[in-house]
Amino acid sequence: MSTSLQTTSYERDDVRWNPKGYYERYDGRKYWRKLCVVENCSKRAKTLSWCKRHYTEEKQKQERGEGDPNICLEPQRRQSKHNYQRYDIRINKKGIREQFDGKDHWRELCLIPTCTKRAKKLAFCKRHFTEQIKQETN
């Protein structure tokens, strides 16, 4: 009786969903690299979970006054809690969107950029988590 262990062989540029709530691509050697959080972008994430192109675009939009004023591209440091208002949104050091609850806590938001509901499972709100599971089973 022989017991064989099933090993998974990955090819370069294979993409997988990471349980931490983001996509990553295999580099062909030994590392999985985090991908940009912008939908349909397959570039490697560099800054705040965005590729260089999307980060630069968002930064330029904010400089022109066209970007979402609730998204902060610079990590928040040394600011008093009184500077925040309820429902303020920021991107933390890990590149995750968070919303201030008005009571000294930042709550993670759904991974979908247009959704402002709190994250529940695998960085998704209940609705988008259910959609993700249905999409993966098809």
Coordinates of N, CA and C in Angstrom, one line a residue, residues 3-72:
T3 N 1.2 5.4 -0.1 CA 0.6 6.7 0.2 C 1.3 7.8 -0.6
S4 N 0.6 8.5 -1.4 CA 1.2 9.6 -2.1 C 0.6 10.9 -1.7
L5 N 1.5 11.8 -1.5 CA 1.1 13.2 -1.2 C 0.9 14.0 -2.4
Q6 N -0.2 14.6 -2.5 CA -0.5 15.4 -3.7 C 0.2 16.8 -3.6
T7 N 1.1 17.0 -4.5 CA 1.8 18.3 -4.5 C 1.3 19.2 -5.7
T8 N 1.1 20.4 -5.4 CA 0.6 21.3 -6.4 C 1.8 22.0 -7.1
S9 N 1.8 22.0 -8.4 CA 2.9 22.6 -9.1 C 2.3 23.9 -9.7
Y10 N 3.0 25.0 -9.4 CA 2.5 26.3 -10.0 C 3.4 26.7 -11.1
E11 N 2.8 27.3 -12.1 CA 3.5 27.9 -13.3 C 3.7 29.4 -13.1
R12 N 4.6 30.0 -13.7 CA 4.8 31.4 -13.7 C 3.6 32.1 -14.2
D13 N 3.2 33.2 -13.5 CA 2.0 34.0 -13.8 C 0.7 33.4 -13.4
D14 N 0.7 32.3 -12.6 CA -0.5 31.8 -12.1 C -1.0 32.8 -11.1
V15 N -2.4 33.0 -11.0 CA -3.0 33.9 -10.1 C -3.9 33.1 -9.2
R16 N -3.8 33.5 -7.9 CA -4.7 32.9 -6.9 C -5.3 33.9 -6.0
W17 N -6.4 33.6 -5.3 CA -7.0 34.4 -4.3 C -6.4 34.1 -3.0
N18 N -5.8 35.1 -2.3 CA -5.2 34.8 -1.0 C -6.3 35.0 0.1
P19 N -6.3 34.1 1.1 CA -7.3 34.2 2.2 C -7.3 35.5 2.9
K20 N -6.2 36.3 2.8 CA -6.1 37.6 3.4 C -6.9 38.7 2.7
G21 N -7.4 38.3 1.5 CA -8.3 39.2 0.8 C -7.8 40.0 -0.4
Y22 N -6.8 39.4 -1.1 CA -6.3 40.0 -2.3 C -5.8 38.9 -3.3
Y23 N -5.6 39.3 -4.5 CA -5.1 38.4 -5.5 C -3.5 38.5 -5.5
E24 N -2.9 37.4 -5.8 CA -1.5 37.4 -6.0 C -1.0 36.5 -7.1
R25 N 0.1 36.8 -7.7 CA 0.6 36.1 -8.9 C 2.0 35.4 -8.5
Y26 N 2.2 34.2 -9.0 CA 3.4 33.5 -8.8 C 4.5 34.0 -9.7
D27 N 5.7 34.2 -9.2 CA 6.8 34.8 -10.0 C 7.6 33.8 -10.7
G28 N 7.2 32.5 -10.6 CA 8.0 31.4 -11.3 C 9.1 30.9 -10.6
R29 N 9.5 31.5 -9.4 CA 10.6 31.0 -8.6 C 10.1 30.4 -7.3
K30 N 9.8 31.3 -6.4 CA 9.3 30.8 -5.1 C 8.3 31.8 -4.4
Y31 N 8.0 33.0 -5.0 CA 7.2 33.9 -4.3 C 5.9 34.2 -5.0
W32 N 4.9 34.5 -4.2 CA 3.6 35.0 -4.7 C 3.6 36.5 -4.4
R33 N 3.4 37.3 -5.5 CA 3.4 38.7 -5.4 C 2.0 39.3 -5.4
K34 N 1.8 40.2 -4.5 CA 0.5 40.8 -4.3 C 0.2 41.7 -5.6
L35 N -1.1 41.6 -6.1 CA -1.5 42.4 -7.3 C -2.3 43.6 -6.9
C36 N -2.3 44.6 -7.8 CA -3.0 45.8 -7.6 C -4.5 45.6 -7.3
V37 N -5.0 46.4 -6.4 CA -6.4 46.2 -5.9 C -7.4 46.7 -6.9
V38 N -7.0 47.4 -8.0 CA -7.9 48.0 -9.0 C -8.4 46.8 -9.8
E39 N -9.7 46.8 -10.0 CA -10.3 45.7 -10.8 C -9.7 45.6 -12.2
N40 N -9.4 44.4 -12.6 CA -8.8 44.0 -14.0 C -7.4 44.5 -14.2
C41 N -6.7 44.9 -13.1 CA -5.3 45.3 -13.2 C -4.5 44.2 -12.7
S42 N -3.5 43.7 -13.6 CA -2.7 42.6 -13.2 C -1.3 43.0 -12.9
K43 N -1.1 44.2 -12.6 CA 0.3 44.7 -12.2 C 0.5 44.4 -10.7
R44 N 1.8 44.4 -10.4 CA 2.2 44.1 -9.0 C 2.0 45.3 -8.1
A45 N 1.4 45.1 -6.9 CA 1.1 46.2 -6.0 C 2.4 46.7 -5.4
K46 N 2.5 48.0 -5.4 CA 3.7 48.7 -4.9 C 3.4 49.5 -3.6
T47 N 2.5 50.5 -3.8 CA 2.2 51.4 -2.7 C 0.7 51.3 -2.3
L48 N 0.5 51.1 -1.0 CA -0.9 51.0 -0.5 C -1.7 50.1 -1.3
S49 N -1.2 48.9 -1.7 CA -1.8 47.9 -2.5 C -2.2 48.3 -3.9
W50 N -1.7 49.4 -4.4 CA -1.9 49.8 -5.8 C -0.6 49.7 -6.6
C51 N -0.8 49.5 -7.9 CA 0.4 49.5 -8.7 C 0.8 51.0 -8.9
K52 N 2.0 51.2 -9.4 CA 2.5 52.5 -9.5 C 1.6 53.4 -10.3
R53 N 1.1 52.9 -11.4 CA 0.2 53.7 -12.3 C -1.1 54.1 -11.6
H54 N -1.8 53.2 -10.9 CA -3.0 53.6 -10.3 C -2.8 54.5 -9.1
Y55 N -1.7 54.3 -8.3 CA -1.4 55.1 -7.2 C -1.1 56.6 -7.7
T56 N -0.3 56.7 -8.8 CA 0.0 58.0 -9.3 C -1.2 58.7 -9.8
E57 N -2.1 57.9 -10.5 CA -3.4 58.5 -11.0 C -4.2 59.1 -9.9
E58 N -4.4 58.3 -8.8 CA -5.2 58.8 -7.7 C -4.6 60.0 -7.0
K59 N -3.2 60.0 -6.9 CA -2.5 61.1 -6.3 C -2.7 62.4 -7.1
Q60 N -2.6 62.2 -8.4 CA -2.8 63.4 -9.3 C -4.3 63.9 -9.3
K61 N -5.2 63.0 -9.2 CA -6.6 63.4 -9.1 C -6.8 64.2 -7.8
Q62 N -6.2 63.7 -6.7 CA -6.4 64.5 -5.4 C -5.7 65.8 -5.5
E63 N -4.6 65.9 -6.2 CA -3.9 67.2 -6.3 C -4.7 68.2 -7.1
R64 N -5.5 67.7 -8.1 CA -6.3 68.5 -8.9 C -7.7 68.8 -8.3
G65 N -7.9 68.1 -7.2 CA -9.2 68.2 -6.5 C -10.3 67.4 -7.0
E66 N -10.0 66.4 -7.8 CA -11.0 65.5 -8.4 C -11.2 64.2 -7.7
G67 N -10.2 63.8 -6.9 CA -10.2 62.6 -6.2 C -11.2 62.6 -5.0
D68 N -11.5 61.4 -4.5 CA -12.4 61.2 -3.4 C -11.7 61.9 -2.1
P69 N -12.3 62.9 -1.6 CA -11.7 63.7 -0.5 C -11.6 62.8 0.8
N70 N -12.3 61.7 0.9 CA -12.3 60.9 2.0 C -11.1 59.9 2.0
I71 N -10.5 59.7 0.9 CA -9.3 58.8 0.8 C -8.0 59.5 1.0
C72 N -7.3 59.1 2.0 CA -6.0 59.7 2.3 C -4.9 58.8 1.7

